[in-house]
C-alpha positions as MATLAB code, in Angstrom:
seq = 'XXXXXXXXXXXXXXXXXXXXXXXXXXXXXXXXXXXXXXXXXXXXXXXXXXXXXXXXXXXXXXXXXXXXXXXXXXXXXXXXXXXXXXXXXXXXXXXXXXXXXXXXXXXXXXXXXXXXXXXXXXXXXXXXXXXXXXXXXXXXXXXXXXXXXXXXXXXXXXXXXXXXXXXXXXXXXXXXXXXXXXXXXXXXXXXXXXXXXXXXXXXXXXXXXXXXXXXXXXXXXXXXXXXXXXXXXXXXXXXXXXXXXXXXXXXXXXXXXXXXXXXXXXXXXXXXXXXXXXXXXXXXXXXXXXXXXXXXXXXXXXXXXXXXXXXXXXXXXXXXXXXXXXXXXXXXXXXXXXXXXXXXXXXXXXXXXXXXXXXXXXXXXXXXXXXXXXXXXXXXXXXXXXXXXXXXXXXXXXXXXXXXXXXXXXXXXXXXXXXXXXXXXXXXXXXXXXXXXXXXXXXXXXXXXXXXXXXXXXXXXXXXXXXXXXXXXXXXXXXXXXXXXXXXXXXXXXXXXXXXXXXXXXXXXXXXXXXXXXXXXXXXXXXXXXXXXXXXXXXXXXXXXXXXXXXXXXXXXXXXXXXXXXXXXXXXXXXXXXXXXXXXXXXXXXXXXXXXXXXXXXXXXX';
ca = [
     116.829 -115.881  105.520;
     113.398 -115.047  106.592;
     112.151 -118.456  105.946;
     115.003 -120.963  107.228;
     116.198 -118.596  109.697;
     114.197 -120.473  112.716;
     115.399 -123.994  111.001;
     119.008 -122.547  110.963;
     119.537 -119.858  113.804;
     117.392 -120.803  116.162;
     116.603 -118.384  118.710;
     119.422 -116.106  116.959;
     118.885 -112.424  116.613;
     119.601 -111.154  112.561;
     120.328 -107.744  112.117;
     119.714 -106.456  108.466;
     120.833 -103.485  106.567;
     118.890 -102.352  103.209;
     120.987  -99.294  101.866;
     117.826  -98.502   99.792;
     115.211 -101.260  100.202;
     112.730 -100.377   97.310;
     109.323  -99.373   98.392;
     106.960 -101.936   98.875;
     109.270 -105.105   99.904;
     107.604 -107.309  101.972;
     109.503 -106.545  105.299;
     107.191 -109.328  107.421;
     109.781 -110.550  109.427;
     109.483 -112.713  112.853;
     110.755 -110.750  116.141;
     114.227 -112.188  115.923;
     114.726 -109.828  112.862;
     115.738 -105.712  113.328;
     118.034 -103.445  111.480;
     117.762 -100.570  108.975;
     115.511 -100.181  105.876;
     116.456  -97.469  103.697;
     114.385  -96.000  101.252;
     114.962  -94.486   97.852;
     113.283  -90.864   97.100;
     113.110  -90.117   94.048;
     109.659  -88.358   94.755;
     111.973  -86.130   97.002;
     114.707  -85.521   94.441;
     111.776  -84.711   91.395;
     110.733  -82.312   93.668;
     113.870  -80.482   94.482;
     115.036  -80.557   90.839;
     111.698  -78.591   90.193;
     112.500  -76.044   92.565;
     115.731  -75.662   90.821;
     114.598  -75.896   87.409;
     110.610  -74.722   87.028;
     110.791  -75.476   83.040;
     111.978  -79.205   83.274;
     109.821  -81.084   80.871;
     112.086  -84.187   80.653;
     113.623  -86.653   83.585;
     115.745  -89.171   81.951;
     116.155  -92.348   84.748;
     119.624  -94.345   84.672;
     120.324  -98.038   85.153;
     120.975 -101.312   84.965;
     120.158 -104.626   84.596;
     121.296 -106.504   87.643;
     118.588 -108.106   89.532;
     118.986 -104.965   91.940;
     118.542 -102.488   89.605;
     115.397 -103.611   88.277;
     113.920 -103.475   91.639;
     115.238 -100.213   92.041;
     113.689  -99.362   88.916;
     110.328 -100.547   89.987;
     110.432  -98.351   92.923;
     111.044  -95.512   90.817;
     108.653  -96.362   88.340;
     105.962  -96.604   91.524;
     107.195  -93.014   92.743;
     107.169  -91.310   89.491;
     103.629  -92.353   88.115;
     102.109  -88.977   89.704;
     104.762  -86.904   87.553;
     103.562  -88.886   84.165;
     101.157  -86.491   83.627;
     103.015  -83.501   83.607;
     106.338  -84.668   82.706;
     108.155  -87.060   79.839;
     109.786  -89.594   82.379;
     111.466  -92.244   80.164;
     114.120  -94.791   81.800;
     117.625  -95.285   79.782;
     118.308  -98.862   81.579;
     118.996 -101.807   78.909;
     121.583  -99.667   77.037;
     125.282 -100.811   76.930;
     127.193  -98.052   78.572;
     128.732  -96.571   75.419;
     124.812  -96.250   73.987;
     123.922  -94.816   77.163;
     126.330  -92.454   77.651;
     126.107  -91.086   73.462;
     121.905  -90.869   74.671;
     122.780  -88.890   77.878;
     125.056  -86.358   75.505;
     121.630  -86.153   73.157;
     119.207  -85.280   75.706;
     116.609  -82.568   74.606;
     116.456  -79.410   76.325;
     114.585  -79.105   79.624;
     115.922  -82.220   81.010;
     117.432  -83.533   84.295;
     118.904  -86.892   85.075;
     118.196  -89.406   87.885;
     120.495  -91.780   88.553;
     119.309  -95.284   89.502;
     121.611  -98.040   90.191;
     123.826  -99.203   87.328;
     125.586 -102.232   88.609;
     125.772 -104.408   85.244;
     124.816 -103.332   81.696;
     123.510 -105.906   78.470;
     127.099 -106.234   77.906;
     127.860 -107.405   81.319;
     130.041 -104.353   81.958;
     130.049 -103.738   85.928;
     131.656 -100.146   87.073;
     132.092  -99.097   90.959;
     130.026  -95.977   91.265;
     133.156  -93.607   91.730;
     134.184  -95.124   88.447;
     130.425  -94.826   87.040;
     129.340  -90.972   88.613;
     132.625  -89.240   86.828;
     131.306  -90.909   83.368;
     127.708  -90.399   83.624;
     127.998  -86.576   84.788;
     130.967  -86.322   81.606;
     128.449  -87.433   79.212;
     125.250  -86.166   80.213;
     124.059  -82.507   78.777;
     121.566  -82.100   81.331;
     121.952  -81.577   85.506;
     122.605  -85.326   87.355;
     120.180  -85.883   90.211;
     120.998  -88.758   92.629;
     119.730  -90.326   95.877;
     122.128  -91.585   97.704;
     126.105  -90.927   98.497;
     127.502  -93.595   96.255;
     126.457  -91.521   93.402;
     127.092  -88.462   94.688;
     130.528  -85.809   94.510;
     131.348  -87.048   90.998;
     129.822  -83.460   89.797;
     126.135  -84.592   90.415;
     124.196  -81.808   91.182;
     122.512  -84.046   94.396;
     118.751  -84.606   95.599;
     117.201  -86.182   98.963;
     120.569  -88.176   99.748;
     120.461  -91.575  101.763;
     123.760  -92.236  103.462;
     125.111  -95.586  103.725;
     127.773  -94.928  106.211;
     124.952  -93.829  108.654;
     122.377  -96.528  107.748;
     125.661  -99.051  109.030;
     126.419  -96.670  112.209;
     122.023  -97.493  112.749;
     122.832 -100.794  112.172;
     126.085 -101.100  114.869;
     124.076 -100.111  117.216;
     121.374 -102.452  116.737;
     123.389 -104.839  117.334;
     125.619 -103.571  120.187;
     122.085 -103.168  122.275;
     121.510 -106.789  120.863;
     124.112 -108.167  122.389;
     123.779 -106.639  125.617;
     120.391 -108.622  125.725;
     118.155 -106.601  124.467;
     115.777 -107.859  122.497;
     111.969 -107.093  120.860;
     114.334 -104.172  118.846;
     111.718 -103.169  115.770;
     113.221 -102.116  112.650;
     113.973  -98.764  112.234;
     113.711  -96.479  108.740;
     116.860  -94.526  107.897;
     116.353  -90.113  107.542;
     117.572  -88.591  104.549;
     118.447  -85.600  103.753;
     119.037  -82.839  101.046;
     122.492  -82.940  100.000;
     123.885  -80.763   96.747;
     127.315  -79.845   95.366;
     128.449  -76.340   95.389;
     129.755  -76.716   92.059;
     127.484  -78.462   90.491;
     124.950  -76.368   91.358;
     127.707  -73.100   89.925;
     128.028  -75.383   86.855;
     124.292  -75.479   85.881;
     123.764  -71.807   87.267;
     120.988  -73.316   89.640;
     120.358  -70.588   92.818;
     120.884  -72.008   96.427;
     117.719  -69.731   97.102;
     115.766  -72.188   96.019;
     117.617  -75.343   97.574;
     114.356  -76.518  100.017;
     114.609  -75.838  103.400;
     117.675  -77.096  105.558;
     119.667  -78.613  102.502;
     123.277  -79.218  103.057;
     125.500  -77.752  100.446;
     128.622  -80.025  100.011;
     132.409  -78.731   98.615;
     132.016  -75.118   98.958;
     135.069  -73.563   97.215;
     136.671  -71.566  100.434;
     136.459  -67.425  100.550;
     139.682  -65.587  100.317;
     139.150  -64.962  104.491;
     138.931  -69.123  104.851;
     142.033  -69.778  102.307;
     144.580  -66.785  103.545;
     143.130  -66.036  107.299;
     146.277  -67.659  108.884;
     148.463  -65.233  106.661;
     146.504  -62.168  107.275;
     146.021  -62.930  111.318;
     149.798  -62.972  110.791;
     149.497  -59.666  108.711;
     147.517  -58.085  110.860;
     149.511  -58.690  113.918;
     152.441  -57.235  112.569;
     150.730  -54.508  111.415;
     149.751  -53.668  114.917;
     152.978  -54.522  116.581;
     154.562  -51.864  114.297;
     151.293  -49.468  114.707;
     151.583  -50.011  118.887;
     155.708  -49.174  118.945;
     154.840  -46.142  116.547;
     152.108  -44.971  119.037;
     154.600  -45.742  122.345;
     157.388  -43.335  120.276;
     154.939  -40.419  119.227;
     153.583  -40.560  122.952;
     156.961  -40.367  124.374;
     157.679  -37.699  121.931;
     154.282  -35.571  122.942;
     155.495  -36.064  126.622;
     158.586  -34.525  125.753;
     157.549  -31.902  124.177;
     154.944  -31.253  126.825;
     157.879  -30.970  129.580;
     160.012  -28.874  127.435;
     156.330  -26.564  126.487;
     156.298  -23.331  128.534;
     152.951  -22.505  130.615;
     151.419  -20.537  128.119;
     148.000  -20.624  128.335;
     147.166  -18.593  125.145;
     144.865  -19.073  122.361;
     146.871  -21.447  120.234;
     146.834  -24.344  122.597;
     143.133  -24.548  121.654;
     141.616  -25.843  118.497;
     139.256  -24.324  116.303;
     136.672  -27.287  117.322;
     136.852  -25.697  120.820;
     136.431  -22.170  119.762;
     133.346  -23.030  117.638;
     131.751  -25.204  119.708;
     127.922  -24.446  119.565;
     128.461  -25.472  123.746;
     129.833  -22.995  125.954;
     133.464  -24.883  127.201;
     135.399  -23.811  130.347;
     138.485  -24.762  131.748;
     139.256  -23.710  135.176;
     142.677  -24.739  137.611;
     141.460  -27.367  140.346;
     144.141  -26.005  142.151;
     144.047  -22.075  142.470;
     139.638  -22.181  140.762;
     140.819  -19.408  137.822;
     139.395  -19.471  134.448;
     141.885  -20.987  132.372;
     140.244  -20.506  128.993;
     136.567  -20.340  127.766;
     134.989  -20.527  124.105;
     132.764  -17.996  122.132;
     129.802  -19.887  122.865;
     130.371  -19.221  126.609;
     131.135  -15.189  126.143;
     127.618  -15.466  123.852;
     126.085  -17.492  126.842;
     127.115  -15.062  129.951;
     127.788  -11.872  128.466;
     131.281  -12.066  129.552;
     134.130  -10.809  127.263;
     136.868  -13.452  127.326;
     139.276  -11.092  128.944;
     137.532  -10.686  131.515;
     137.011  -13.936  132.518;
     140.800  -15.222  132.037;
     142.983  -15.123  135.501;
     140.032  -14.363  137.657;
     138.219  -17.385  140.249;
     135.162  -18.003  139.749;
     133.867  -16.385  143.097;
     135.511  -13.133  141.178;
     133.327  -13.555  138.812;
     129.926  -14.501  140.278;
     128.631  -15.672  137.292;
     126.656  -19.454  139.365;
     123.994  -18.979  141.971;
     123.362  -21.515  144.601;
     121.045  -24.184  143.267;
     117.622  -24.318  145.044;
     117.101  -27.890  145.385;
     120.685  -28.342  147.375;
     122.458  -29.686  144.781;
     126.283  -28.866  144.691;
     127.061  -25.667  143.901;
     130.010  -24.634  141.603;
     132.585  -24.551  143.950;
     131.560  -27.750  145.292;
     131.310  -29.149  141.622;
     134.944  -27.858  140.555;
     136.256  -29.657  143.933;
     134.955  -32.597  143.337;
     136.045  -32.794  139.612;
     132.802  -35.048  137.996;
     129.648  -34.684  137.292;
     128.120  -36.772  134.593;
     125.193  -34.243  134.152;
     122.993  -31.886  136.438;
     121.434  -28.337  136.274;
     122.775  -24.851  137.672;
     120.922  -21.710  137.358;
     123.602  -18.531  136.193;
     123.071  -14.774  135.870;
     124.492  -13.477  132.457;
     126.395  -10.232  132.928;
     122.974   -7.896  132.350;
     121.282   -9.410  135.258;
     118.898  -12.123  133.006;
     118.751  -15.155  135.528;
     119.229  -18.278  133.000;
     118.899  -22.263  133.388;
     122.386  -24.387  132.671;
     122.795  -28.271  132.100;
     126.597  -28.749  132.812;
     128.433  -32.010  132.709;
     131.546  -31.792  134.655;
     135.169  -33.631  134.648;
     138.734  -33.638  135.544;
     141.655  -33.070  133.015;
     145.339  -32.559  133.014;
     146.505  -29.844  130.904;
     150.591  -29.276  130.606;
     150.670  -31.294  133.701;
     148.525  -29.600  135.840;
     145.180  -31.031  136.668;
     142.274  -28.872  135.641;
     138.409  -29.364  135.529;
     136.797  -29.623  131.873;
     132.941  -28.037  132.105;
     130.735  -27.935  128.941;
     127.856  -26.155  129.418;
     123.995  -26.264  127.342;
     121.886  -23.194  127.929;
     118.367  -25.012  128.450;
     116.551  -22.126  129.656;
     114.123  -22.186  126.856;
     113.881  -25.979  127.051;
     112.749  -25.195  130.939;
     110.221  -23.222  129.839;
     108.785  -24.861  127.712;
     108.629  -27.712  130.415;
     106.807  -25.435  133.022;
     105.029  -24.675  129.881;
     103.352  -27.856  129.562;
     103.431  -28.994  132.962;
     101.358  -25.793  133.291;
      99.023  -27.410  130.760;
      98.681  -30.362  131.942;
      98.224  -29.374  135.512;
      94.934  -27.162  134.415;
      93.865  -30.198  131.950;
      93.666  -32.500  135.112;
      92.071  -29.519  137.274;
      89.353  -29.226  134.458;
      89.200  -32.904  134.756;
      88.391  -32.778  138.688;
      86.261  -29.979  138.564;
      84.304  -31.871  135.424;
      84.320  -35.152  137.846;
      82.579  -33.457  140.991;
      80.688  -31.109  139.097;
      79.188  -34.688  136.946;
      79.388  -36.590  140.511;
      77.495  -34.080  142.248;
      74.708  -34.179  139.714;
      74.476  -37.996  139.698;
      74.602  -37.579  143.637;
      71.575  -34.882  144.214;
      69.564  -35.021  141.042;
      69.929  -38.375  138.823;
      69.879  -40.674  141.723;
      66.825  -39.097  143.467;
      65.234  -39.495  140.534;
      65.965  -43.003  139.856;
      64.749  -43.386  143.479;
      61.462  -41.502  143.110;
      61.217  -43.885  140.013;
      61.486  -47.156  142.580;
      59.304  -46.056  145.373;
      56.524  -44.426  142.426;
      57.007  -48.469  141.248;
      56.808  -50.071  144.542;
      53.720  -47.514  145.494;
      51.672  -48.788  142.166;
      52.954  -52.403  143.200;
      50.702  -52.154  146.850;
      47.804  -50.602  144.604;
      47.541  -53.104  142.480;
      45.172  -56.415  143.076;
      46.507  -59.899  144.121;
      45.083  -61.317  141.195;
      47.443  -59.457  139.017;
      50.564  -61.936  139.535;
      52.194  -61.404  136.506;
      52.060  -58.020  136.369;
      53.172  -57.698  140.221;
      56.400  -60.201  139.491;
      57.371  -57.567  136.781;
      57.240  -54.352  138.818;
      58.979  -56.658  141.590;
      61.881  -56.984  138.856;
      61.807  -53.792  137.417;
      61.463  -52.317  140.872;
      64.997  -54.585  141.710;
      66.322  -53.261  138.770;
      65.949  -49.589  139.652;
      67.489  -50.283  142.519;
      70.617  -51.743  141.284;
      70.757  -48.957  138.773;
      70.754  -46.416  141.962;
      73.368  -48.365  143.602;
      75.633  -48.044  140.284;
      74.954  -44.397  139.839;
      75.338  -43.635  143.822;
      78.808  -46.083  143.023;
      80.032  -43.974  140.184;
      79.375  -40.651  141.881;
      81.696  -41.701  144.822;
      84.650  -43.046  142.115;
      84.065  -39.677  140.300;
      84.136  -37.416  143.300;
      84.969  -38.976  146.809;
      83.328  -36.862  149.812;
      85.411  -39.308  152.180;
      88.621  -38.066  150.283;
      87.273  -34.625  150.668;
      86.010  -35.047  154.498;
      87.805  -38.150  156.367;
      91.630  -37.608  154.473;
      93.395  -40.357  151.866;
      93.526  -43.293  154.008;
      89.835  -43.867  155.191;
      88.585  -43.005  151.627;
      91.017  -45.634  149.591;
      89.643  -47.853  152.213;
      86.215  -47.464  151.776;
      87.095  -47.140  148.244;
      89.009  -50.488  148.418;
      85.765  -52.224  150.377;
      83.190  -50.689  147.695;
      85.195  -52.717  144.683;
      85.295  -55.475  146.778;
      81.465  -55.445  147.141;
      81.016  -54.795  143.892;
      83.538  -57.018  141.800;
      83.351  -60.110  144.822;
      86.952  -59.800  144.556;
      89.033  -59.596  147.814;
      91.041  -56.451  148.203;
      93.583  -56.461  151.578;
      93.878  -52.831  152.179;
      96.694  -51.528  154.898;
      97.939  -48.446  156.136;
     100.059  -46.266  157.730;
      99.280  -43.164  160.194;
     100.339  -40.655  157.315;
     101.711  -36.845  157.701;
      99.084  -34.534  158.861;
      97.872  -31.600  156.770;
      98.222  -33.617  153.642;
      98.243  -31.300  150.538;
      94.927  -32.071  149.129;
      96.700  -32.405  145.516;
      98.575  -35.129  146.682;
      95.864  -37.182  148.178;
      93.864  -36.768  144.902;
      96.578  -37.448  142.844;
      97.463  -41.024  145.110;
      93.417  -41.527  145.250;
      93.192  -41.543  141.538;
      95.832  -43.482  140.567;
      94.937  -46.247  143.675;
      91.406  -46.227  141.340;
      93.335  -46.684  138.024;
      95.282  -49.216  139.197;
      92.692  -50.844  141.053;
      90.485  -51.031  138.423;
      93.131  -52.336  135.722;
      94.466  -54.539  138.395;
      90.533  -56.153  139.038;
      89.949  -56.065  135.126;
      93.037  -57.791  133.727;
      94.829  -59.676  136.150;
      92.437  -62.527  136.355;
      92.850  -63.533  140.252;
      90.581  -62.304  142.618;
      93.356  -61.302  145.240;
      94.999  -58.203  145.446;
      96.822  -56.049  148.109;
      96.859  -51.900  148.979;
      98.961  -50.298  151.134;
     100.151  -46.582  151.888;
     102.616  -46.143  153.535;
     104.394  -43.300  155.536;
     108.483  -43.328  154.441;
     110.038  -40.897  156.449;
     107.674  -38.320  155.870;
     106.965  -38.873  152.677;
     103.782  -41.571  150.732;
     103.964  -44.506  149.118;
     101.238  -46.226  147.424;
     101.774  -50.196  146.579;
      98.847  -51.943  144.555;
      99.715  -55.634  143.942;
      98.096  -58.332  142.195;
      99.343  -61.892  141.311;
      97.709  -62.382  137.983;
      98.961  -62.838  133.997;
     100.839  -59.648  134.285;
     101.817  -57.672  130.911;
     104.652  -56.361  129.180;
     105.109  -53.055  129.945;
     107.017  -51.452  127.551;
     104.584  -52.730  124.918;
     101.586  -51.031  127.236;
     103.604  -47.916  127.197;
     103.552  -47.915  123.311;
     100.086  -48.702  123.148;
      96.674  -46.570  122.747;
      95.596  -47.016  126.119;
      95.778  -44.007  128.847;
      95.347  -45.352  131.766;
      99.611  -45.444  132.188;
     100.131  -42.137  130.822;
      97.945  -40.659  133.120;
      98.974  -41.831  136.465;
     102.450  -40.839  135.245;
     101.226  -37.692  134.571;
      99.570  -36.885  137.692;
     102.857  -38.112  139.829;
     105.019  -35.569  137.883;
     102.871  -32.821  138.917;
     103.540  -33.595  142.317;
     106.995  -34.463  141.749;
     106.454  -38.017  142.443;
     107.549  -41.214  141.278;
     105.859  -43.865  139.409;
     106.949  -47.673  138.919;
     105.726  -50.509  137.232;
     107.158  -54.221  137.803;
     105.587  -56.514  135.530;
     106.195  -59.562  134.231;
     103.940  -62.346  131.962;
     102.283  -64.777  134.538;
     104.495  -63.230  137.118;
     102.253  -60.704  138.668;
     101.647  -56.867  138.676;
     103.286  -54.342  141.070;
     102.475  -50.464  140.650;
     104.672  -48.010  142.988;
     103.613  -44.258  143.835;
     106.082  -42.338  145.626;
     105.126  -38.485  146.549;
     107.851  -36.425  148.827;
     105.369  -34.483  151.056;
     107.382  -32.832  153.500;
     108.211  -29.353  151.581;
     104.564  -29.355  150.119;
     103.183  -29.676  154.032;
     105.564  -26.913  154.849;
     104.418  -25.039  151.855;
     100.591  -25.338  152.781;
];
């Protein structure tokens, strides 16, 4: 066709199919040829048989001797002269199909089988390949390998399988783009892919573990879900139908017993989970606010016997003081019927003032609605917190005092040093002859050098201990603060603020100036812009510190886990002030850190 096809079809497209066009066929065709070239892997299927079977020492190839299978063969013989040295490839192809199938039941041990194409024998027998695949599998003692889906789900085990069915969907739509005029359409090479059978591979006890990478496993015998799930979905509906009417007749007949129950409100309506309850439990009327029942944790808690709890309110009792921080106070709590979780100081029955965390809610009992309040002694817990906040309030004092007392000496006694140092070098500089060039240049730069080094140290005695902070309040320090980075980094820092409260608590403007440096600095280090934007502002009386930047951002939660401090701290020095601290962070999205500090009480207080 290639050589009369401009004699015959002038100007005619050809579209050509080659199930499995053996490697090295001269495809030089003129542009009025396209279509699909497939390709035989036997390479491929060697490989995957050796993944299945490490020990195979044998491959045993199958075929025929129609003009077809001997170029086949070739091909095979081409892919399989790498393997000659390691394995005993031999090729069963001029045997009359009786001889070849009595060889394939001989085979040694360690072999596997590759099946070729076998469309005529020496006897001139010719088989389909569903009539071939069921015989050759029968025979053969050794696993069936094959390479495309003619000889495959006969029982072959499978290999790098070439579909025929898609190569002539490929080649459809050559020709449907053909004619709708395209033309210049290059030939295109059909995919393969890794195709096995499920029980072949169960036959020859080969593991799907070692199947290479996205291989298709073909007639997997269905679970006992896939087989029977229409008769158990139809099971299991019943099953609840019948479960759901027994559950609507034992809830009608609890109902009906609850009507018929007398108010008691004694001992046995309780179980023992409630008496035992390592949580002091309450339940008090939301209508009349009497003690209904209570546990032996909450007699333990209080100090109240049970009896004398039961029947009286709880104003009777006067067992809840008023919070301090305005929170809702029993009464309030009871009337309102929720509370997911919130603390209460109490006074136990010999005066000892303890610390509650109560969660509150609303339940009927015998019809009548009643409020449900479990109650955790955390006194101990709260002690331990002022404990350590105790701790770490003194650790950050020592930390300030350490700063000034360090900043102070850089201040007064290293940096007038350094600058005796620069004027003693600028002094020996004048004294010094004009013929002495080189040696003037160098005291020039060393002189320069001092100088720098003064600025730095005059620099880091103002981060460690601001007199502007201490002298001119938090605003005109973080902006000279802000203008000092600037100068230094040659970044641009926009720096705004509000008229803040008066009197400022001088722990809260430390505590914002500090972590306004932190942030800052991290902000200037890591971002990698050179914009960034500080404001304080004045909310209603209380502070709020914004430092923004527009950079790579970071993942927070993976900072928070990390080894740095820099987090940790500024966290740290908000809670002592019972502020707030946010971070909004994203990757290449930007960095936003929030400080929040309520400053009204703590003016008040100062």
């Amino acid at each position: 066709m290639a050589e009369t096809h401009q004699k015959s079809f002038p100007g005619v497209p050809v579209v050509f199919c080659f199930p499995s066009a053996p490697s090295g066929a001269d495809l030089s065709l003129d542009s009025g040829f396209t279509g699909v070239q497939g390709d035989i892997s036997a390479a491929r299927t060697v490989d995957a048989a050796l993944r299945l079977l490490p020990d195979t020492k044998h491959v045993t190839v199958v075929g025929g001797i129609a003009p077809y299978d001997q170029q086949l063969e070739a091909a095979i013989k081409n892919q399989l002269k790498s393997y000659e040295t390691r394995l005993n490839v031999s090729y069963l192809t001029e045997l009359t199909l009786p001889d070849l199938l009595r060889r394939l039941h001989e085979l040694p041990s360690h072999s596997i089988v590759l099946m070729s194409a076998l469309g005529r024998d020496p006897a001139g027998t010719t088989l389909t390949s569903a009539e071939l695949g069921p015989l050759i599998v029968g025979a053969s003692n050794a696993p069936v390998f094959s390479m495309n889906d003619r000889h495959f789900d006969h029982g072959e085990v499978g290999g790098d399988i070439s579909s025929a069915m898609e190569q002539g969907k490929l080649a459809a739509g050559l020709a449907v783009r053909l004619l709708k005029g395209e033309r210049g359409l290059t030939p295109v090479k059909d995919a393969s892919v890794y195709m096995f059978d499920w029980q072949a591979l169960r036959r020859w006890g080969l593991d799907e573990r070692n199947l290479p990478p996205g291989s298709i496993v073909k007639n997997r015998q269905p679970g006992f879900w896939e087989q029977y799930r229409r008769y158990a979905l139809i099971a299991l509906i019943v099953l609840l139908s019948q479960m759901a009417v027994i559950l609507a007749l034992l809830m009608e007949r609890a109902r009906r017993r609850r009507t018929e129950a007398d108010l008691r409100r004694s001992e046995e309506k309780f179980s023992t989970s409630f008496r035992q309850s390592p949580l002091a439990i309450m339940i008090v009327s939301a209508k009349t606010g009497c003690y209904i029942e209570v546990n032996e944790s909450f007699e333990c808690q209080t100090g109240c016997d049970r009896r004398e709890v039961l029947g009286r309110t709880v104003r009777d009792i006067d067992l809840w003081m008023p919070p301090q921080d305005g929170s809702l106070s029993m009464d309030q709590l009871l009337a309102a019927g929720s509370l997911a979780s919130g603390e209460m100081p109490f006074k136990r029955k010999d005066g000892q003032m303890r610390t509650a965390l109560l969660s509150v809610e609303r339940i009927e009992v015998n019809g009548e609605s009643c409020v449900l309040c479990v109650i955790a002694d955390i006194t101990e817990r709260k002690r331990a917190e002022e404990a350590l906040s105790s701790v770490s309030r003194r650790l950050i004092e020592a930390q300030e005092s350490e700063r000034v007392r360090i900043g102070r000496e850089l201040h007064d006694d290293v940096n007038q040093r350094v600058a005796i140092i620069a004027v003693r070098l600028k002094t020996l500089a004048r004294e010094l002859p004009p013929s002495e060039s080189r040696t003037l240049r160098t005291l020039d730069q060393i002189s320069t050098d001092v100088t720098g080094l003064a600025a730095e140290i005059q620099a880091l005695s103002h981060r460690l201990h601001s007199s502007k902070l201490e002298y001119l309040g938090l605003s005109a320090a973080s902006e000279a603060f802000c203008r000092e980075l600037s100068k230094q980094y040659e970044v641009n820092v926009q720096f705004q603020s509000d008229e803040l409260p008066d009197n400022l608590p001088n722990e809260i403007s430390l505590c914002l100036f500090r972590v306004l440096q932190e942030a800052l600095q991290n902000a200037v280090k890591h971002s990698g812009v050179r914009d960034f934007d500080v404001s304080l502002s004045n909310r209603s009386g209380d502070v709020e510190l914004v430092v923004h930047d527009s950079g790579v951002g970071f993942d927070f939660n993976a900072a928070r886990l990390g080894i740095g401090l820099g987090l940790t701290s500024m966290r740290e020095r908000l809670r002592l002030v019972d502020g707030r601290f946010t971070v909004r962070s994203k990757s290449q999205q930007g960095t936003t850190v929030v400080a929040h500090v309520p400053v009204a009480s703590k003016t008040v207080a100062n």
